[in-house]
Structures are given as structure tokens and as C-alpha cells.
Amino acid sequence: MVASNPLFSGRWTVKKFSATVINDIWPEVLFFSLVATAVAVVTETKTKNLGINSSLLTVLGTVLGLVISFRTSSAYERYQDGRKMWTNVNTATRNLGQMIWIHVPLNREDKGLQRKQTNLESIIEKKSILNLLQAFPVAVKHFLRGEQGVYYEDLYPLISFLPKYANGVPNPEDRLPLWHDHQDQDPDAEYNEKSGEQQRHTRGEPTLVEGKPDSRSSSRLGTKKRKDNFDPEAALPDVESNVPLKPARNPPKTTVYDFIPLLRFLRWGVRVIMRRALPGESRHRKKNHVAVESNVPLEITLFLANYTGFLMRSGLVQPAIATGLQGNLATLQDTLSNLERICNTPLPFAYQAHLRMSLWLYLLFLPFQVVTAMHYITIPGTAFASFLLLGFLEIGQEIENPFNYDLNDLDLDHFCLDIQRQLHEITTHTNPDPSEFVFSPLNQPFAPADKRSASELIAGGGEYVAPDSDAAPGINSIRRTLVRSWRDVDTFTRKAY
């Protein structure tokens, strides 16, 4: 039984309406409905019979429906693959965090490659590596969205301590690949040319993103203040940056052209006229982003691999744990490659263009084929067919790349914050000795047959005696109690039909 219908749950808002494909396909539906109206009116008023033979209607409709179904299915498969890959990222980062936090010892001695250090130094070391693990999914998120560089409010504070120069001395010629910015920002600009004062930016100081005068260096896009305490960047370190930090989320602004696509033709016409009127005016064209690339996730995995190599060379982890560290690190790298494949491998343009043109031709000739039999019903029939077929085609196109800011895309920010919470929960584990909690008065290990606590069982002496049993004390009583527990569980957990 379905708990709630997503179509009718909650209130209908503009945001919820934008999640549908209606605002994307309504111009096409309107166009084909107008064509059907003209065909029906001309035919029914006896001006001229525009009906044609409908023998190809069934065959072509079936073939076109199968092709559209395949198109939508392949897009949804990519959507599901993207979600599975993020599950792999979640699992691998959690496993790496647990292994590092629990199995890497705190006590270090001057032995081999090891260096003697205090418990505080060891904890700082491990927590810093877990911060790198937290930075990996954030870097992948920006990578999939085509956002280059590391200067983001949710990424830079986590990796700012990494080496910036190959020789350890500030020199632009020695700047490592991780810190190269592809947007003409100079991370080495430490002083203002006019005043000579050092220019630094922190999270507490709002900074403007280049090219967007109204954008603030905050993940809360807009002027409204949330009533709750949701502020993910407040949970990150406050560090200084020579480059203005860009927002953690920077979705494209919604304009009237998103709801009325026909206005784009008007805007295009105005631009053509203006270019002809001002031939010497420079033309600013937005670059079409074809493929995304980033070295940030790769660089983070290199530092993680360097740390695991240090642990193995120093003999700080057992071989089985070392194998687990390498395996989960390889999972992160493999998942990154699969996510890049999904993001940078769209369906061929020829396939998409031919399918859309074929559907347009089919819907264009549809009213001519059914007007003789359906009369004025041709108008709503064509509108419904256009809405149905164009909707499925648009859905396939929208979910083909599920990593952007569309309302139907995967919530990558939620995934990153979930991983952040899990890693911080791991660091709260105190690595206690099992004897500290196993023999607690609250622990009843042999329930339901024996509901005495572990402390009571130990206080009774070294031999276990089962309650209400004639079995000999010791292992025989334990076995008898375990059998009774199984019998009680089997009885109490089965429903009578």
C-alpha cells in the first residue's frame, strides 16, 4: 500500500510545479494543439477535407513509443547508476574512517619509520585525515557540477593545510596542481597592490564571486533568513584564504525564460537587431560546457594513499587492515571514474536530434490521420498525445545527467552532509576495552531464557548455573539456556495464521 501520493502530498508551489516537465513542453503541446484545431475546423466546416490515410498511424506510433521508452529507460538507468555510485562513496568513506580512527594506534615509539609522538599529536593526525575523507565527496560534488578549483566555502577549509608548493617555498612556478585555479584568480596574491595590506578572506567576511556582483560567499542564497539553525558552513574550520571563497551551492538563477521559452526567440531577435545596429560591439557568448574535468578529487586520493602507505611502511596497522584501507581507497577511485563516465558521456546528439524530429513529424501529421474518425475530438486527442510523448522525452533528457541543480537531480549536498555527520560520529567513538561495557548491569546476554545481568552472572562464581534446569553447572547449563532462548524467540516471533 502506498503511504502517500507524491503528486498530491503537500502544497502545490511554484517550486513543485517547476519539478514537472509541464513548463518545458507546454509550448510544443500548444503548437500541435493549434495545428489540430486548424485541421479540425477546416475539415468540419466542409472547406476542405484534410484527412489522410491512417494506415501508418499504428505502426509508426508503436515504433516511436518503443524508442521513446528505451530513451527514458536508458536515462533512468544512468540516474540509478549515479545514486549507486554515491552509495559506494558513502560506504567507502565510512569504512576508511572507521579503520583509521579505530585501528591506527595512538602510542608511537621511535622505531623504524615511526616517530615518537603524544596521544594528542596522534589524534590530530587521524582527525586531519578524516577531514580529507570528508573533503573527497565535496570535491566530487563540485567536479560533477563543472565547478573548477578548490576555493569553495565547503571545500577549502577542509584541505587548506595541504602543501601548496613543490619545494615548500611560495613560488608560482612551484605551485602544485591542486592549487591551480582555472578561472584566472591568483592564489599567490598575498598583498594588495594599492595599499600593500594583506588581503585575506574568511567565512565570517562576506565576499563577492567574480562576475556575480550580488552573490555572497555563503551557501544560503537569498536574503531570507532561515528560522532553523541550518548553516553547514558554520560546522567547518574558520581559515583564511587569499582568494574569495565561492558559495557551496551556486545554482543558476530562475528567469521568466524558464517558464515561457517562447520569449527566448524574442530575446534572440533583439540580440540580432542590436548586433546589426552596433557592429563594433563586442559579443559576449556563454561558453557551452561540454565536459567537466577536475584534479581535486584525484589529488585528495593521492594524499590519502600517501597516508596509508606511511602506515604500512611504519608497521602501524596489521596486514588485514592495510588490505582494507587499500581496497576502500581503490573503491573511491573506481567510483570517481564511473561518475565521470556518467557525467561526460551523454547520448549521441544525432540520436537525440533524430528522435525529437521524428516525434515532431509524427505529432504534426497525427491530426490529419485521425480527423476523419474523431472530428473535433481530434483537438484534445492531439493535445493529450503531445503531452504524453513529449513529456516522456523531456523526462529522459532531464534525468540523463543527475548531478546538476535541477529539482529532479540527486541531492548531492545532502549526500555530502550525511557523510560529514557520519565521519564526525565515528570520531566520538572512544575505543573502549570490551570489559568496560560487556559486564554492565544493563547487559542481559542470555535473554530471554535467562534475564540475569552479566554482572550478576559473574558474581555467582566461575560456573554458570541455568535457572530452573537440572543440567550440570558449566558449559552444559550454558548450552541448555541457549537452546531455551532459541525456542522462546521462535515461539514469540511467529504469528499465528
Tab-separated table of C-alpha atoms in Angstrom, residues 162-180 188 299 303:
chain	number	residue	atom	x	y	z
A	162	LEU	CA	47.805	20.606	2.352
A	163	PRO	CA	51.128	21.550	0.702
A	164	LYS	CA	50.813	24.278	-1.916
A	165	TYR	CA	54.307	24.343	-3.423
A	166	ALA	CA	56.578	21.564	-4.628
A	167	ASN	CA	59.667	22.923	-2.849
A	168	GLY	CA	57.879	24.282	0.217
A	169	VAL	CA	58.679	27.898	-0.701
A	170	PRO	CA	55.958	30.212	-2.119
A	171	ASN	CA	56.736	30.418	-5.809
A	172	PRO	CA	54.141	30.464	-8.604
A	173	GLU	CA	56.397	28.215	-10.684
A	174	ASP	CA	56.271	25.514	-7.991
A	175	ARG	CA	52.533	25.658	-7.286
A	176	LEU	CA	51.097	22.145	-7.112
A	177	PRO	CA	48.219	21.086	-9.410
A	178	LEU	CA	45.704	21.056	-6.565
A	179	TRP	CA	46.019	24.812	-6.134
A	180	HIS	CA	45.897	25.844	-9.761
A	188	ASP	CA	49.634	33.898	-4.735
A	299	GLU	CA	44.740	14.961	-5.518
A	303	PHE	CA	47.210	12.274	-0.098
